[in-house]
Tab-separated table of N, CA, C and O in Angstrom:
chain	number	residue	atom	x	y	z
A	17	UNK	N	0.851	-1.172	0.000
A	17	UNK	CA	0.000	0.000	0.000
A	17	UNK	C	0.899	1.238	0.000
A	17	UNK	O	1.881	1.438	0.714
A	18	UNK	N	0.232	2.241	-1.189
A	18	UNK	CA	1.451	3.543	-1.227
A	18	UNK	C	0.738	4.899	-0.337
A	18	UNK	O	0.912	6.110	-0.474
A	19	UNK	N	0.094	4.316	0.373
A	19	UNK	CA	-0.680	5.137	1.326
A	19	UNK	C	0.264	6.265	2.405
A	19	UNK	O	0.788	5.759	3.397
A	20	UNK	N	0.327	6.806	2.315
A	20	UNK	CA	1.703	8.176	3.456
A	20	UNK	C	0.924	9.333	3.811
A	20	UNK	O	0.324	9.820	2.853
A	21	UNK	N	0.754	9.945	4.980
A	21	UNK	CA	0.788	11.036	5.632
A	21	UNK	C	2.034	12.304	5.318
A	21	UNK	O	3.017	12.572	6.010
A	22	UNK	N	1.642	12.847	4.209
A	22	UNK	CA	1.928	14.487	4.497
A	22	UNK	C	2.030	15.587	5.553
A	22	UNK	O	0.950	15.948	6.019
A	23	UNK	N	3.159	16.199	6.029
A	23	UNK	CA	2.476	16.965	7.206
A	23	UNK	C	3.332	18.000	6.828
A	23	UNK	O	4.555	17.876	6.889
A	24	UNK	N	2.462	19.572	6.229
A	24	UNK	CA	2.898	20.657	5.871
A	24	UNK	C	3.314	21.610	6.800
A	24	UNK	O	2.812	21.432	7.910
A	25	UNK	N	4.124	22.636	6.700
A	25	UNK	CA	4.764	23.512	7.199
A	25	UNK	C	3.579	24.222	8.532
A	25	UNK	O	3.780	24.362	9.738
A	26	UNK	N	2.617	24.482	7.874
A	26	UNK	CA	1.473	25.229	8.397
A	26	UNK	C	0.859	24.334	9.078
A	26	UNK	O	-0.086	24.977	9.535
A	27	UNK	N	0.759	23.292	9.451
A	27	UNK	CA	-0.002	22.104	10.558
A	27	UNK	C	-0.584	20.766	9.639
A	27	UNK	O	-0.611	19.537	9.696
A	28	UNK	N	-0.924	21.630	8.964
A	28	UNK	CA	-1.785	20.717	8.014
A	28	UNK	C	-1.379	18.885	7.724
A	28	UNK	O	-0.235	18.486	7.507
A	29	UNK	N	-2.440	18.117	7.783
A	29	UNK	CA	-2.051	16.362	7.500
A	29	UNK	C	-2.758	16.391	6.384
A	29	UNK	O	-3.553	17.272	6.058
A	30	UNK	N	-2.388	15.134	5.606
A	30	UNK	CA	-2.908	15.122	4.101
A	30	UNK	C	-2.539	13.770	4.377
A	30	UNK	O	-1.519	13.512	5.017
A	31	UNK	N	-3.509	12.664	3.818
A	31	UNK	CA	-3.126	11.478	3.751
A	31	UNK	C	-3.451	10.843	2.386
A	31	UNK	O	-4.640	10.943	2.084
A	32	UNK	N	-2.851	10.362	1.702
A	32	UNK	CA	-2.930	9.996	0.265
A	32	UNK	C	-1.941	8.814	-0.630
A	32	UNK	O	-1.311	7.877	-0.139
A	33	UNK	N	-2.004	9.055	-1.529
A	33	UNK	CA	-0.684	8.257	-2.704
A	33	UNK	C	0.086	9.361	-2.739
A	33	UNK	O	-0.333	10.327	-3.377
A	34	UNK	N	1.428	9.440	-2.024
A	34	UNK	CA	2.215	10.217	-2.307
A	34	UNK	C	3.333	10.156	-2.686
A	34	UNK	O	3.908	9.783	-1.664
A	35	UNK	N	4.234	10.278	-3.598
A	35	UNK	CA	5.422	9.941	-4.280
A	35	UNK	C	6.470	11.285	-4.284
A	35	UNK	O	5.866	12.328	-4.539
A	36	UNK	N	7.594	11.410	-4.103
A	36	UNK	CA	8.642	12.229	-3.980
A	36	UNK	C	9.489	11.947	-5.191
A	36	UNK	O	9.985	10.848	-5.435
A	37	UNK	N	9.656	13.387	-6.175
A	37	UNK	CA	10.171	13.371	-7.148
A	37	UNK	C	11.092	14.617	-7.144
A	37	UNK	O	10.543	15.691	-6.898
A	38	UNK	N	12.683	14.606	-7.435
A	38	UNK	CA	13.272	15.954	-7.826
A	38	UNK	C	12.522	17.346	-6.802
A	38	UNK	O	12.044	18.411	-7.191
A	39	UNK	N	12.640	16.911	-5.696
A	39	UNK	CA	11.996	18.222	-4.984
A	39	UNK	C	10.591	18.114	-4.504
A	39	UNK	O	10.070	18.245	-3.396
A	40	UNK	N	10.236	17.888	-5.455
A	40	UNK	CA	8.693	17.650	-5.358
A	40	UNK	C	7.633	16.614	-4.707
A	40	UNK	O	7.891	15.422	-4.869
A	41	UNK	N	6.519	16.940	-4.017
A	41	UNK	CA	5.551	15.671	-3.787
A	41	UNK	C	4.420	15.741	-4.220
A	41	UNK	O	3.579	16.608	-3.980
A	42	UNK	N	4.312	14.538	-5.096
A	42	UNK	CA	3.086	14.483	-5.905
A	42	UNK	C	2.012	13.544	-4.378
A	42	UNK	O	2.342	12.855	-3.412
A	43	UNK	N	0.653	14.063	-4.953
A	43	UNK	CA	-0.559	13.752	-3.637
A	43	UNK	C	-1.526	13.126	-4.781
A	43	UNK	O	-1.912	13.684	-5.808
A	44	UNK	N	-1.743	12.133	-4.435
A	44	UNK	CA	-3.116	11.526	-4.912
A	44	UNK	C	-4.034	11.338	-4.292
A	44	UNK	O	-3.860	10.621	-3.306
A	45	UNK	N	-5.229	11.791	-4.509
A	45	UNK	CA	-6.488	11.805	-3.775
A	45	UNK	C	-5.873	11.618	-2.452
A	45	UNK	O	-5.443	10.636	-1.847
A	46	UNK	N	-5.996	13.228	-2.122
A	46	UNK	CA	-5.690	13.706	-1.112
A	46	UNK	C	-6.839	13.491	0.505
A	46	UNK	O	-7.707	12.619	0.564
A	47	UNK	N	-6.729	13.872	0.940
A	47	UNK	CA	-7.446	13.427	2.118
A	47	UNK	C	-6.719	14.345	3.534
A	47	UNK	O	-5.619	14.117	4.039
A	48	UNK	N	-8.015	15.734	4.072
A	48	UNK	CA	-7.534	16.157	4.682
A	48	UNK	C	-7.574	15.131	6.346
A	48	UNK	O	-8.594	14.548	6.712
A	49	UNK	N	-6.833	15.123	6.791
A	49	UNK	CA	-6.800	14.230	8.733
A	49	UNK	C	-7.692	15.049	9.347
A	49	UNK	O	-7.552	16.038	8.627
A	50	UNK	N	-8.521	15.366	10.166
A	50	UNK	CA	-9.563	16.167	11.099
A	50	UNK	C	-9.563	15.537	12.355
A	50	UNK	O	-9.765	14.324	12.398
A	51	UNK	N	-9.407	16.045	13.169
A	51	UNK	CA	-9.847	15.683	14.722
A	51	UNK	C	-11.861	15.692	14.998
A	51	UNK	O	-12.611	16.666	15.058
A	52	UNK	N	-12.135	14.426	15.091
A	52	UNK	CA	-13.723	14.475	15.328
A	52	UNK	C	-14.565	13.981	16.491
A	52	UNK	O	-15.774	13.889	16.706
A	53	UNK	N	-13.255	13.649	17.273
A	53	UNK	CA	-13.603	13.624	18.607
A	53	UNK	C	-12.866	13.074	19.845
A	53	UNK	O	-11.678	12.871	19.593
A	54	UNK	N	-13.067	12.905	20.553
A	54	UNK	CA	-11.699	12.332	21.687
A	54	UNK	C	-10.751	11.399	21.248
A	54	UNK	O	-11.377	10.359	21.449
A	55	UNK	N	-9.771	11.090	20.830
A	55	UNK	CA	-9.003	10.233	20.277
A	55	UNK	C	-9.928	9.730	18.839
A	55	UNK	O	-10.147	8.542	18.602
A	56	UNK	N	-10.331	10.681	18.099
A	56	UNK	CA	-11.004	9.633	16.783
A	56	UNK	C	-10.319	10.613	15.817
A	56	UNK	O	-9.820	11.666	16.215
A	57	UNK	N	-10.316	10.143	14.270
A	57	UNK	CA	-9.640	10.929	13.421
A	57	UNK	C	-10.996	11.003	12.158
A	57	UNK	O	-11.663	9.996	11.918
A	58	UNK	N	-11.182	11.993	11.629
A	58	UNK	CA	-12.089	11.813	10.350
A	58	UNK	C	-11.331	12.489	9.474
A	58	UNK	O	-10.463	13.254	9.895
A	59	UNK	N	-11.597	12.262	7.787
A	59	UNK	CA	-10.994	12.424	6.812
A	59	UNK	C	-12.327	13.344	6.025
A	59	UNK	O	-13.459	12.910	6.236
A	60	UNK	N	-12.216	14.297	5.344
A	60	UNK	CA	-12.345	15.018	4.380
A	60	UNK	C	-11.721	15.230	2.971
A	60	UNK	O	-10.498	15.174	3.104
A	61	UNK	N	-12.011	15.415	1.885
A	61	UNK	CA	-11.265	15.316	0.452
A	61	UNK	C	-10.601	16.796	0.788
A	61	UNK	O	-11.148	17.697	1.424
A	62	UNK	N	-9.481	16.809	0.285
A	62	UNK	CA	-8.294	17.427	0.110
A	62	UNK	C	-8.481	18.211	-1.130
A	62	UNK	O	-8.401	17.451	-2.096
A	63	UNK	N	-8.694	19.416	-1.471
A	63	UNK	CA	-8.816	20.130	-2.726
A	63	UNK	C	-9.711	19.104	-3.553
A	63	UNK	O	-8.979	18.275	-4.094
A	64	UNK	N	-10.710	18.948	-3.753
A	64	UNK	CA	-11.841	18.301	-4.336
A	64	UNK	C	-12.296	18.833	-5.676
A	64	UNK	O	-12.969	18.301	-6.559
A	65	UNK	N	-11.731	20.058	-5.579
A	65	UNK	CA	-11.496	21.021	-6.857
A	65	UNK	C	-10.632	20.692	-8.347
A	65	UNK	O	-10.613	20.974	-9.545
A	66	UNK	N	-9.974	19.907	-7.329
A	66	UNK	CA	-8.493	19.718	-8.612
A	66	UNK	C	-8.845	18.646	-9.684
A	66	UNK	O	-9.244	17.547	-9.299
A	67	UNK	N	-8.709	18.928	-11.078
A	67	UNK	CA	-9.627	18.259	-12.195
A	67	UNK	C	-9.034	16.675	-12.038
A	67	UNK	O	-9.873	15.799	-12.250
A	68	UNK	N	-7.659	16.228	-11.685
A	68	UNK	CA	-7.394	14.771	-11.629
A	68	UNK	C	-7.030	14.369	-10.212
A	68	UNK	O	-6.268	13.428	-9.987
A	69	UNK	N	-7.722	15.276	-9.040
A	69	UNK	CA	-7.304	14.319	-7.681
A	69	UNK	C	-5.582	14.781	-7.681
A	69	UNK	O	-4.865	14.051	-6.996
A	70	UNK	N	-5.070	15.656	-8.229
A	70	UNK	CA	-3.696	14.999	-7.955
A	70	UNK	C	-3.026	16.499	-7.798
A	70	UNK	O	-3.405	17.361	-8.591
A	71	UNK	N	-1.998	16.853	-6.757
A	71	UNK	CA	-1.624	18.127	-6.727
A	71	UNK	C	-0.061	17.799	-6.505
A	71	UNK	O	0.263	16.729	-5.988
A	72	UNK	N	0.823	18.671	-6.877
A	72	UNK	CA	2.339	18.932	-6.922
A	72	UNK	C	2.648	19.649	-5.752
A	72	UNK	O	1.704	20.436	-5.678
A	73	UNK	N	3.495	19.897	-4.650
A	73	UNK	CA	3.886	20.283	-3.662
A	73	UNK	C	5.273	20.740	-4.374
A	73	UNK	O	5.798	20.307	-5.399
A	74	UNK	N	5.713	21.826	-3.426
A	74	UNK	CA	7.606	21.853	-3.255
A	74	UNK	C	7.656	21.567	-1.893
A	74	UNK	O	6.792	21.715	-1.029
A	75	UNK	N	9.113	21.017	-1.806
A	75	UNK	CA	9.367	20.013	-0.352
A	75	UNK	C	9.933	21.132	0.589
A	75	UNK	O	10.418	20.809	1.674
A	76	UNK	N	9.873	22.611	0.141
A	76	UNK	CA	9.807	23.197	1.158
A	76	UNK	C	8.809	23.739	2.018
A	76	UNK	O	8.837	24.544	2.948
A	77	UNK	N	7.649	22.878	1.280
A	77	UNK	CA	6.271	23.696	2.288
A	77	UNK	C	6.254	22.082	3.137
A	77	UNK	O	5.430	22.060	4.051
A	78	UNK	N	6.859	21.082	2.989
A	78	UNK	CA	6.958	19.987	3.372
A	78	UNK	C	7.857	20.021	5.171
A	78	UNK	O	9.081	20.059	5.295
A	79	UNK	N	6.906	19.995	6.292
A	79	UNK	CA	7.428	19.599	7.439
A	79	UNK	C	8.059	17.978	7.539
A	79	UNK	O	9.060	17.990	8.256
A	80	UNK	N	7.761	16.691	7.049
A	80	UNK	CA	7.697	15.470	6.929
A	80	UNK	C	6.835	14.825	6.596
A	80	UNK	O	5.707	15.315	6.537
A	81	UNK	N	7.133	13.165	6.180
A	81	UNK	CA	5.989	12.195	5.408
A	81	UNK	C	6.466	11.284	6.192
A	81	UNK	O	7.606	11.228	6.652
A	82	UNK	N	5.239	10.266	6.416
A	82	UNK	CA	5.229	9.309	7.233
A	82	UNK	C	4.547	8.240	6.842
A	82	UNK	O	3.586	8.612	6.169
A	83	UNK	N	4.613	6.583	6.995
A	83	UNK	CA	3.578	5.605	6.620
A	83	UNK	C	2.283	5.642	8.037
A	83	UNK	O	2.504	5.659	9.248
A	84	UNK	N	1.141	5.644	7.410
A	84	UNK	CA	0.370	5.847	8.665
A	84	UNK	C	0.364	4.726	9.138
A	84	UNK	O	1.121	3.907	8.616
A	85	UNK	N	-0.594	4.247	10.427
A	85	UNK	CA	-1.069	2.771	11.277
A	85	UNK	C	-2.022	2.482	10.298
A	85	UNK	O	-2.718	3.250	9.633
A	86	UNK	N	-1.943	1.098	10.307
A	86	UNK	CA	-2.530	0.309	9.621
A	86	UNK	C	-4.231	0.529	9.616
A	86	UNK	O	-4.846	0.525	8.550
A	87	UNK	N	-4.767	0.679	10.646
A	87	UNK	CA	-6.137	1.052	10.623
A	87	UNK	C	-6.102	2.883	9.880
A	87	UNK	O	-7.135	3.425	9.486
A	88	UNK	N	-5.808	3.028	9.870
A	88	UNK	CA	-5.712	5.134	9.429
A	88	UNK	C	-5.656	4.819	7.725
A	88	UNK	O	-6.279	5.441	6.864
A	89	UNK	N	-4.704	3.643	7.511
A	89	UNK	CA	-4.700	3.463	6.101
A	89	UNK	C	-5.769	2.668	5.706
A	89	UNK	O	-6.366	2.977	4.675
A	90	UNK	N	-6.066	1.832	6.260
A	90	UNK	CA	-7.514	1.172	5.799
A	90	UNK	C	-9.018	2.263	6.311
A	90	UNK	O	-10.174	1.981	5.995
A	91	UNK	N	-8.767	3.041	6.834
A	91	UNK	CA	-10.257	4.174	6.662
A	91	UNK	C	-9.442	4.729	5.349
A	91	UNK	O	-9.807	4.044	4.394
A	92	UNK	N	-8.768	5.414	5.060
A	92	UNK	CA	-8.540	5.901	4.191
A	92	UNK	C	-8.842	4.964	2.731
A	92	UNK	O	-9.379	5.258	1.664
A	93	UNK	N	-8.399	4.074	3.104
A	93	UNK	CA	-8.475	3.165	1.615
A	93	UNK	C	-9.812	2.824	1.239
A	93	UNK	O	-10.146	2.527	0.092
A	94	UNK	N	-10.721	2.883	2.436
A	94	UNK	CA	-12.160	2.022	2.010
A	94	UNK	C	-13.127	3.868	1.636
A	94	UNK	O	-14.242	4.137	1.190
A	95	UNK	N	-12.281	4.482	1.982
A	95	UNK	CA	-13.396	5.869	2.036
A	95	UNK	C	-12.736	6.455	1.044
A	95	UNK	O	-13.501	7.287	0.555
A	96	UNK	N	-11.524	6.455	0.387
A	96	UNK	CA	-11.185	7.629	-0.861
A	96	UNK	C	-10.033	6.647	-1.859
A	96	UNK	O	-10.119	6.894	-3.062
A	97	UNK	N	-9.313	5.910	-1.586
A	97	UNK	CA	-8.828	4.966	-2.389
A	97	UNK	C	-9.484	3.598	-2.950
A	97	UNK	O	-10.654	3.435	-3.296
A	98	UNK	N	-8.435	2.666	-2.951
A	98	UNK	CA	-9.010	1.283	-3.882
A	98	UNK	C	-10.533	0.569	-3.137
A	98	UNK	O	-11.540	0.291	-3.788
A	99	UNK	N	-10.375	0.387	-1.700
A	99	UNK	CA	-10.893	0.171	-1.211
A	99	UNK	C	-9.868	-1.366	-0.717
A	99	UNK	O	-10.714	-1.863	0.026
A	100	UNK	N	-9.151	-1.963	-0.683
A	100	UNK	CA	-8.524	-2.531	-0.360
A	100	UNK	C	-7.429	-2.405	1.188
A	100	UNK	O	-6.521	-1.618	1.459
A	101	UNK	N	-7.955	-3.419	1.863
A	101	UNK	CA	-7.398	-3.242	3.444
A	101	UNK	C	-6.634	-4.079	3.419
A	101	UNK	O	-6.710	-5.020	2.629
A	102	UNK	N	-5.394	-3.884	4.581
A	102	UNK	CA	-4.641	-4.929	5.006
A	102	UNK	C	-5.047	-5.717	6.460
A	102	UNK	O	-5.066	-5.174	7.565
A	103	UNK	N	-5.295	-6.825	6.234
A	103	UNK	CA	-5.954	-8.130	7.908
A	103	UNK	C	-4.436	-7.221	9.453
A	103	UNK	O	-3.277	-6.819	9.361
A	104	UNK	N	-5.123	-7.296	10.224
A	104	UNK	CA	-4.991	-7.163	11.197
A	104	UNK	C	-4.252	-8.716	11.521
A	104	UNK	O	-4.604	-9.891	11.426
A	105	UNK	N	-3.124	-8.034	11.923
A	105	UNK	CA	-2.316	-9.973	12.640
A	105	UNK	C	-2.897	-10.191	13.868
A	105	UNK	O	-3.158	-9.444	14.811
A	106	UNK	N	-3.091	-11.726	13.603
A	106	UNK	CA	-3.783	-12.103	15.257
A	106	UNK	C	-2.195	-12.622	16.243
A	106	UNK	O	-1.374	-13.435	15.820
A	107	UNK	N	-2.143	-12.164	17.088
A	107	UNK	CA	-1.462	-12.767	17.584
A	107	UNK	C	-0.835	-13.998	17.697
A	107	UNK	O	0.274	-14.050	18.228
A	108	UNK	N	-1.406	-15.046	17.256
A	108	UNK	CA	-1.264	-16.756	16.845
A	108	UNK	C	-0.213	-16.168	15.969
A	108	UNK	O	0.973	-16.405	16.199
A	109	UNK	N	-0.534	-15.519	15.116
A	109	UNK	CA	0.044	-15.451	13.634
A	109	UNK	C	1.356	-15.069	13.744
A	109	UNK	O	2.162	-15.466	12.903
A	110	UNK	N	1.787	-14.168	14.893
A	110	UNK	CA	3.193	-13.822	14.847
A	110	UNK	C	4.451	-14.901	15.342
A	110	UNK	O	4.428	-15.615	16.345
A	111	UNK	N	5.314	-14.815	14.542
A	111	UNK	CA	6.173	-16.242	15.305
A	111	UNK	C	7.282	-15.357	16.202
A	111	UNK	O	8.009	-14.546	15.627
A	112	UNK	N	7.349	-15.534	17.407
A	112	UNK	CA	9.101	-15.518	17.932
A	112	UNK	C	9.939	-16.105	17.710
A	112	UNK	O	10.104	-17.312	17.536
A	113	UNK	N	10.704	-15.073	17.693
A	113	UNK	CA	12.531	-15.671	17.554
A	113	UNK	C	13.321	-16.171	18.824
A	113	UNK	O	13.432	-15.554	19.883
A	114	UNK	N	13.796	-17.287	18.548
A	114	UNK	CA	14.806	-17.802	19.268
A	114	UNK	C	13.925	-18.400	20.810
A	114	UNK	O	14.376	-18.400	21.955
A	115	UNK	N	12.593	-18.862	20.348
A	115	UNK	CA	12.142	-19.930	21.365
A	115	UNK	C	11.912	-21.082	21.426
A	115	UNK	O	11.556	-21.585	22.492
């Protein structure tokens, strides 16, 4: 999943398809982060305006990019991307090392 958190100079989160090119970060169907209630996060479209979903940044309005938690990327994915989630590991599922 090419799913990443944007986080601009000015506060702002953007969560999307984002790719880093020569300076630049390209945003695909953008997705603004919102606080909607005690520890909950809601998403809004990100410039909804823009004719292909897709906007160019310079990496100096760029504070950092990050891969989000796995649940943040699956709201995102089922509400503005493919719709495709990644399973939650059950605990069974993880193996230790060296027991």
């Amino acid at each position: 999943m090419d799913v990443k958190i944007i986080r601009f100079l000015n506060g702002e989160e953007v969560i999307g398809k984002i790719t880093e090119k020569k300076g630049k970060y390209t945003i695909e169907k953008g997705a603004v982060i919102v606080p909607v209630g005690e520890q909950q996060l809601g998403m809004v479209p990100w410039l909804p305006h823009a004719e292909d979903n897709t906007v160019t940044v310079d990496e100096s309005k760029v504070a950092f990019v990050f891969t989000p938690l796995t649940d943040l990327a699956n709201q995102y994915s089922t509400n503005f991307g493919s719709g495709l989630v990644v399973p939650k590991k059950e605990v069974s599922d993880l193996k230790l090392s060296g027991v």
